Short mmCIF file of C-alpha atoms and ligand atoms in Angstrom, two decimals:
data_model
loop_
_atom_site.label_atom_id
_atom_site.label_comp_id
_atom_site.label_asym_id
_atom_site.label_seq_id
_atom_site.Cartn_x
_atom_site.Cartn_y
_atom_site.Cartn_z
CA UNK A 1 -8.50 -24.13 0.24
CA UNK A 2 -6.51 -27.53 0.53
CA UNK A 3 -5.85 -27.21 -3.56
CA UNK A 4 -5.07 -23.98 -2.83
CA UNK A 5 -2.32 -24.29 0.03
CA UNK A 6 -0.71 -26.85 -2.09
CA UNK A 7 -0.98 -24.58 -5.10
CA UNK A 8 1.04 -22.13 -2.62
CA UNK A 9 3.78 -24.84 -1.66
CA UNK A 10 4.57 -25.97 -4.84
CA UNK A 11 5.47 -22.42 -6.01
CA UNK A 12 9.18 -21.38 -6.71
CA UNK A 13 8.17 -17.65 -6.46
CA UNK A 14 4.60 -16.08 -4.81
CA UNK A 15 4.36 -12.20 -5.12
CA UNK A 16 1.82 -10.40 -3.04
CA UNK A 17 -0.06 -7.12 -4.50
CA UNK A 18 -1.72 -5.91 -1.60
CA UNK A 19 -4.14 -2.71 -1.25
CA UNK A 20 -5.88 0.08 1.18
CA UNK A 21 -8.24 -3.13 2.12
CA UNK A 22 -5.47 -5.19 4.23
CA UNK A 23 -5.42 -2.27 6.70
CA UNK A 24 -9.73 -2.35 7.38
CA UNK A 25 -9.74 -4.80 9.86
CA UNK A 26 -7.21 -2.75 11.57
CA UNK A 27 -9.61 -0.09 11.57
CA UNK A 28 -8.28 2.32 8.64
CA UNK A 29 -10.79 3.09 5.98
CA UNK A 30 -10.57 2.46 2.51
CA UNK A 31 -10.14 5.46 -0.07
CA UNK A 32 -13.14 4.24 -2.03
CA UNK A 33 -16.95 2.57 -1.29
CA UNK A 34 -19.29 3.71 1.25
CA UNK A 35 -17.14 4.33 3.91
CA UNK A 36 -13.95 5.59 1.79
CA UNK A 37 -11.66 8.76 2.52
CA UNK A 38 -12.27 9.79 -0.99
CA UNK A 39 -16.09 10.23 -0.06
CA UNK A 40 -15.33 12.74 1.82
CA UNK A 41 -12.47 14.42 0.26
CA UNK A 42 -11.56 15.28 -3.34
CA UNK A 43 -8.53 13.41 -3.81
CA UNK A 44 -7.06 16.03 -5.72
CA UNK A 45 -8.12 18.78 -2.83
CA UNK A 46 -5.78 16.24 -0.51
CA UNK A 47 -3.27 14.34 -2.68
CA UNK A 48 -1.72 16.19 -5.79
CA UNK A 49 1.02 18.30 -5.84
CA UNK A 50 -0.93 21.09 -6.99
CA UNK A 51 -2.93 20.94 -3.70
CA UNK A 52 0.24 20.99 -1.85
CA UNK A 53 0.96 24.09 -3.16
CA UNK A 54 -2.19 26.01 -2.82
CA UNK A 55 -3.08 25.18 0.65
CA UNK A 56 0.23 22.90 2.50
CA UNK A 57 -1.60 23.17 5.45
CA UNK A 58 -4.98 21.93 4.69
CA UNK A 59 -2.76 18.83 3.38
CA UNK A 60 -0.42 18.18 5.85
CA UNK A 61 -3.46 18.71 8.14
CA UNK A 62 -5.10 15.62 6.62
CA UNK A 63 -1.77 13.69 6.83
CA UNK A 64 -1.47 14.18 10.41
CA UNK A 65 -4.94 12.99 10.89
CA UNK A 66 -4.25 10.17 9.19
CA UNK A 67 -0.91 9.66 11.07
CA UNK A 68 -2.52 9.58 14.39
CA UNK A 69 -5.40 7.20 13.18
CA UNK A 70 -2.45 4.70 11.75
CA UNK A 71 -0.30 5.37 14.91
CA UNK A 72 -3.45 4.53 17.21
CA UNK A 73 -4.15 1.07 15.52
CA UNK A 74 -2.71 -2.30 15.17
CA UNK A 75 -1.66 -5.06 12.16
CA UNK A 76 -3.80 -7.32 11.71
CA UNK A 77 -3.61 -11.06 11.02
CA UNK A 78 -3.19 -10.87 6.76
CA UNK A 79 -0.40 -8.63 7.53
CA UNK A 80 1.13 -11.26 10.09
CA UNK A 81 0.23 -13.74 7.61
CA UNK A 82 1.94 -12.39 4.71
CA UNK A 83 5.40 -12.46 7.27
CA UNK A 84 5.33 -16.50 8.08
CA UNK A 85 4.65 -16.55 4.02
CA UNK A 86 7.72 -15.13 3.13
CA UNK A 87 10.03 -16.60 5.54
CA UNK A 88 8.37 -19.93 4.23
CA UNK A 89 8.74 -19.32 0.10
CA UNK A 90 11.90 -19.38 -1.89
CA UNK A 91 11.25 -16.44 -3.74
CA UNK A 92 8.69 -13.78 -2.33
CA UNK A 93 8.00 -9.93 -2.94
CA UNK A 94 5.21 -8.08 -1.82
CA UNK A 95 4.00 -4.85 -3.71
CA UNK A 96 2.13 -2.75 -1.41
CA UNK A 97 0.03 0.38 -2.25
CA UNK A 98 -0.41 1.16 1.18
CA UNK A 99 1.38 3.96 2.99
CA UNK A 100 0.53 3.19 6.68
CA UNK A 101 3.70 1.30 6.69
CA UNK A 102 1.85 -1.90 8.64
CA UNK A 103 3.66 -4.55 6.44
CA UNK A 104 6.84 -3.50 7.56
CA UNK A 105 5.77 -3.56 11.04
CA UNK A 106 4.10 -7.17 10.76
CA UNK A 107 7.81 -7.84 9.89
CA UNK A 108 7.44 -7.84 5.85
CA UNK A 109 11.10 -7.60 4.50
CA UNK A 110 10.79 -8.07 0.88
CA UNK A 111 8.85 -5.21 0.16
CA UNK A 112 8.23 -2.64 -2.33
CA UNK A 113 6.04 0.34 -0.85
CA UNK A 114 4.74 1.69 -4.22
CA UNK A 115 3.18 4.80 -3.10
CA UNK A 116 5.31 5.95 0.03
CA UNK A 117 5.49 5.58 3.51
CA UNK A 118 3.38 7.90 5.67
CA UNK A 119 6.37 8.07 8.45
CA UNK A 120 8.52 9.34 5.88
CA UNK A 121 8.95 13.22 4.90
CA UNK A 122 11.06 14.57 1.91
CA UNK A 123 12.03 18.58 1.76
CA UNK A 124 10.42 20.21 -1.25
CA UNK A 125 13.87 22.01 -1.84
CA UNK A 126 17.06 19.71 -1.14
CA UNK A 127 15.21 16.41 -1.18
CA UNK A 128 16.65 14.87 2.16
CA UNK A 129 14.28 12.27 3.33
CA UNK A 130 13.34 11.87 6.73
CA UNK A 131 11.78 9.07 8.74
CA UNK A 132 9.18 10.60 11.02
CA UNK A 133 7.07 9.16 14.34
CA UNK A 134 6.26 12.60 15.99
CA UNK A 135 2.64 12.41 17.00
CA UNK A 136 3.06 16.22 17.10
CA UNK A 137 3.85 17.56 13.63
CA UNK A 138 4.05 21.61 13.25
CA UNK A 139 1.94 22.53 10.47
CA UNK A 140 4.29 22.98 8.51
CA UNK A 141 7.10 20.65 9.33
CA UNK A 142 10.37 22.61 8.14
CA UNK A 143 13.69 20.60 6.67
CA UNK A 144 16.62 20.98 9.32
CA UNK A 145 19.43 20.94 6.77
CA UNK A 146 17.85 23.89 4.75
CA UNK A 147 14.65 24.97 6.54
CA UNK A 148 12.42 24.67 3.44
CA UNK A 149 8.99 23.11 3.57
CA UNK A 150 8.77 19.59 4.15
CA UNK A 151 6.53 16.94 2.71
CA UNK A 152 4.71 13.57 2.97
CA UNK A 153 7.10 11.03 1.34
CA UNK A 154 4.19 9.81 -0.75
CA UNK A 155 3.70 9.76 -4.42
CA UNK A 156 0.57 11.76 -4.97
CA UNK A 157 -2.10 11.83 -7.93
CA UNK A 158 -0.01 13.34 -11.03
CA UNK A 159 3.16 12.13 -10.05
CA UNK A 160 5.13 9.09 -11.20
CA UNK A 161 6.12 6.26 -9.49
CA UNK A 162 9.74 5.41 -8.48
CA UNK A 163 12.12 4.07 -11.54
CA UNK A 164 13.39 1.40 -9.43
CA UNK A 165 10.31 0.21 -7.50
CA UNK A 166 8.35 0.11 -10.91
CA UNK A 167 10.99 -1.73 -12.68
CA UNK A 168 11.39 -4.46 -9.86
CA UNK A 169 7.42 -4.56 -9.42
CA UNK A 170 7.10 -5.29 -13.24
CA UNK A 171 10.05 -7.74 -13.28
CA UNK A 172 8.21 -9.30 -10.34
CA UNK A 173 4.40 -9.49 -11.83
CA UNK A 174 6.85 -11.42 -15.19
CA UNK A 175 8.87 -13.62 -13.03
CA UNK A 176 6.38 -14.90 -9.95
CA UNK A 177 4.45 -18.35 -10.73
CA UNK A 178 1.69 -17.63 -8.45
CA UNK A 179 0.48 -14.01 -7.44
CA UNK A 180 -2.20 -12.93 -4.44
CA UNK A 181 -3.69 -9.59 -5.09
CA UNK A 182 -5.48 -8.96 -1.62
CA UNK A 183 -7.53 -5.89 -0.90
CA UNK A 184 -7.35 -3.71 -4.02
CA UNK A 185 -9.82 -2.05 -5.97
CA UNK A 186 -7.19 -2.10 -9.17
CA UNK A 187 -8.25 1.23 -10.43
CA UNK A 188 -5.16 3.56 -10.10
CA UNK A 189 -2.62 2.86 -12.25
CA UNK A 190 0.19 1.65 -12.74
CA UNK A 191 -0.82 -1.29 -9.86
CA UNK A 192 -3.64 -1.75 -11.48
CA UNK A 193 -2.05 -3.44 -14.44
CA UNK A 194 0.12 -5.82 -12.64
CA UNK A 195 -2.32 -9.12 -12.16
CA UNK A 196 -2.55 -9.20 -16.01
CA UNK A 197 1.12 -8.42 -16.79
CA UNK A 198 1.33 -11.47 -14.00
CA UNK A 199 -1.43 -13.18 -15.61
CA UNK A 200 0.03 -12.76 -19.21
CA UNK A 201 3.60 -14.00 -18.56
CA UNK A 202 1.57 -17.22 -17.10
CA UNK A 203 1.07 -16.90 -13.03
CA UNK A 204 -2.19 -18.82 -11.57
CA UNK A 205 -3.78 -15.22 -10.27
CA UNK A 206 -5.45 -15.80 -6.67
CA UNK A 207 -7.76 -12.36 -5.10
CA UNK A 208 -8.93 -11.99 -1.87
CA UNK A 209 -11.50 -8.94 -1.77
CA UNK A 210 -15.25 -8.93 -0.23
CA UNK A 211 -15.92 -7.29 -3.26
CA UNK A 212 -13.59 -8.78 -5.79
CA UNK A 213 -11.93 -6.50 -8.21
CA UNK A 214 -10.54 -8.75 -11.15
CA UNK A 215 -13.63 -11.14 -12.31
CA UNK A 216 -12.62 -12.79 -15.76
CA UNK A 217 -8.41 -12.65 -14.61
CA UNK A 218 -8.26 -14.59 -11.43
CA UNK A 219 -7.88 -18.22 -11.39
CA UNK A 220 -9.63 -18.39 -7.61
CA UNK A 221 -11.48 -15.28 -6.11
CA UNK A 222 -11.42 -15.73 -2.46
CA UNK A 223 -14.73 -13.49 -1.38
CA UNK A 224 -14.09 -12.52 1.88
CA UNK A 225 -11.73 -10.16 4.80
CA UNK A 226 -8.19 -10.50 4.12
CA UNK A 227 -7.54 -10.93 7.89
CA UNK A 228 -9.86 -14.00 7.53
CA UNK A 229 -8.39 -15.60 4.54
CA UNK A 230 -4.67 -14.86 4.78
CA UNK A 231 -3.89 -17.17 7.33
CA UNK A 232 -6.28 -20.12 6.14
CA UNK A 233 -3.88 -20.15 3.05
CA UNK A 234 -0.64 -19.62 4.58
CA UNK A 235 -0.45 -21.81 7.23
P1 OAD B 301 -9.44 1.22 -2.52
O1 OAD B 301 -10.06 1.96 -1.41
O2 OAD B 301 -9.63 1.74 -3.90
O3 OAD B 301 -9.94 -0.29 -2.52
C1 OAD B 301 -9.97 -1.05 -1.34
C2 OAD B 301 -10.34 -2.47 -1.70
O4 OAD B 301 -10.28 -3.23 -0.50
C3 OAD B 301 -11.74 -2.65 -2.28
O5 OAD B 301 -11.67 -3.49 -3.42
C4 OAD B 301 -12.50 -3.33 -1.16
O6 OAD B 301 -13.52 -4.21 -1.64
C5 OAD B 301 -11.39 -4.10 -0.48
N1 OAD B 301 -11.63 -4.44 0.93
C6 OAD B 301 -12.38 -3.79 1.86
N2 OAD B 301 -12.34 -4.42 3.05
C7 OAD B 301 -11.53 -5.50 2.89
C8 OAD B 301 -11.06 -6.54 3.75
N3 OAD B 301 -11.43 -6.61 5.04
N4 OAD B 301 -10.23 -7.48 3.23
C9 OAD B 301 -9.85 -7.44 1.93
N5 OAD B 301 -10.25 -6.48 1.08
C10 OAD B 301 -11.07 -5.51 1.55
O7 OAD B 301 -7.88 1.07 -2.16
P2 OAD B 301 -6.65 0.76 -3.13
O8 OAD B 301 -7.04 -0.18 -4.21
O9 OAD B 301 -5.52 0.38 -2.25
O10 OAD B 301 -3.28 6.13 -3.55
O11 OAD B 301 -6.39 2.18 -3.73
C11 OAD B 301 -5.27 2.41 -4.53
C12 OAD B 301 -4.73 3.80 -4.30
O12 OAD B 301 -5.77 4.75 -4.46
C13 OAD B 301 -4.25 4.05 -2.90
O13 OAD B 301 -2.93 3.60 -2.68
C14 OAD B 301 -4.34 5.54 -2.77
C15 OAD B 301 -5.70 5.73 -3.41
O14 OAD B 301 -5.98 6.94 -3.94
C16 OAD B 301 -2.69 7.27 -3.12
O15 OAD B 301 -3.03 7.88 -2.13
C17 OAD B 301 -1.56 7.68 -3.98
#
């Protein structure tokens, strides 16, 4: 741990991959293990555009369950953690493939939210995008501007990820020195590559996972609850 901090203050630029597995101790489930939302649910019954368009609202259903399980919990303290980081580090990003939108409300600033926001909608015709807190969605939430069908604002299975957020991410995993992938079971791409395109242009590669996803990358695998570890590291 002590190496570790040091490690962590002697670095000119720390990015922060972080995954469904920041948000369990704030009480929202994973997508895979025993207790994922994927056991449950096909994610391409849920999550693909082409399940959007057989059955909207059998989707937006599940979104607005999820909404009112995010809305009803808290951050935790890796999220908090992560905030005191950056303010701390000369050059910081954090990638997150979470959609609850927590590491913005810990306070996160530099922040890339690779696979949406949950609060946000976009309209399936004109595109307008729409930041969203109504705990009491219709079922089919309508655009104002030109009444079409709205959606989550949420890159689903099938679809690519923004130009802009990919290019800065991958920039990111060349340019950081030191790089904490917390909570992530690295299997959906293109996330899932960055600790070795990190690893590759020469970061020291630091997980923090109960059940560590990159053996044989990371330089130290921290086994254990990100709300645990985060702030032994940062502060
Ligand atoms: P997963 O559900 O695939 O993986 C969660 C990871 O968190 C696992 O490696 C767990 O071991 C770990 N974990 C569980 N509890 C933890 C804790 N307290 N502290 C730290 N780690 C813990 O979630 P992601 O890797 O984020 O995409 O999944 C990636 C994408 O797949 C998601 O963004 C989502 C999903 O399908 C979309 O919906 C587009």
């Amino acid at each position: 741990m002590a190496s570790l901090r040091q490690k962590i203050s002697a670095s000119k630029f720390v990015l922060v991959l972080s995954g469904a597995g920041i948000s369990a101790e704030s009480g929202i489930p994973t997508f895979r293990g025993k207790e994922g939302l994927w056991k449950n649910h096909r994610a391409e019954d849920l999550a693909s555009p082409a399940a959007f368009q057989r059955d909207p609202k059998l989707v937006w259903a599940w979104y607005r369950w999820r909404r009112a399980l995010i809305a009803s919990k808290k951050t935790n303290a890796a999220h908090e953690g992560l905030v005191r980081l950056e303010a701390r580090m000369p050059r910081y990003q954090l990638i997150t493939q979470n959609v609850d939108g927590f590491h913005g409300l810990a306070g996160s600033r530099k922040m890339i939210e690779l696979h949406g926001n949950i609060w946000r909608m976009r309209c399936t015709s004109c595109g307008e995008k729409i930041e969203n807190h109504d705990p009491d969605l219709p079922e089919l939430p309508r655009c104002l501007k030109c009444e079409a069908l709205l959606r989550p604002d949420i890159v689903w299975f099938g679809e690519g990820i923004n130009a802009n957020d990919l290019e800065q991410s991958i920039q990111s995993c060349r340019a950081c020195d030191l790089m904490l992938v917390i909570g992530t079971s690295a299997v959906v791409q293109p996330a899932a590559s960055f600790a070795s395109i990190a690893k590759e242009a020469g970061a020291y590669l630091v997980e923090i996972n109960p059940v560590p996803s990159l053996s044989g990358l990371s330089d130290v695998t921290l086994v254990g609850k990100a709300a645990e570890i985060v702030p032994k590291i940062v502060d």
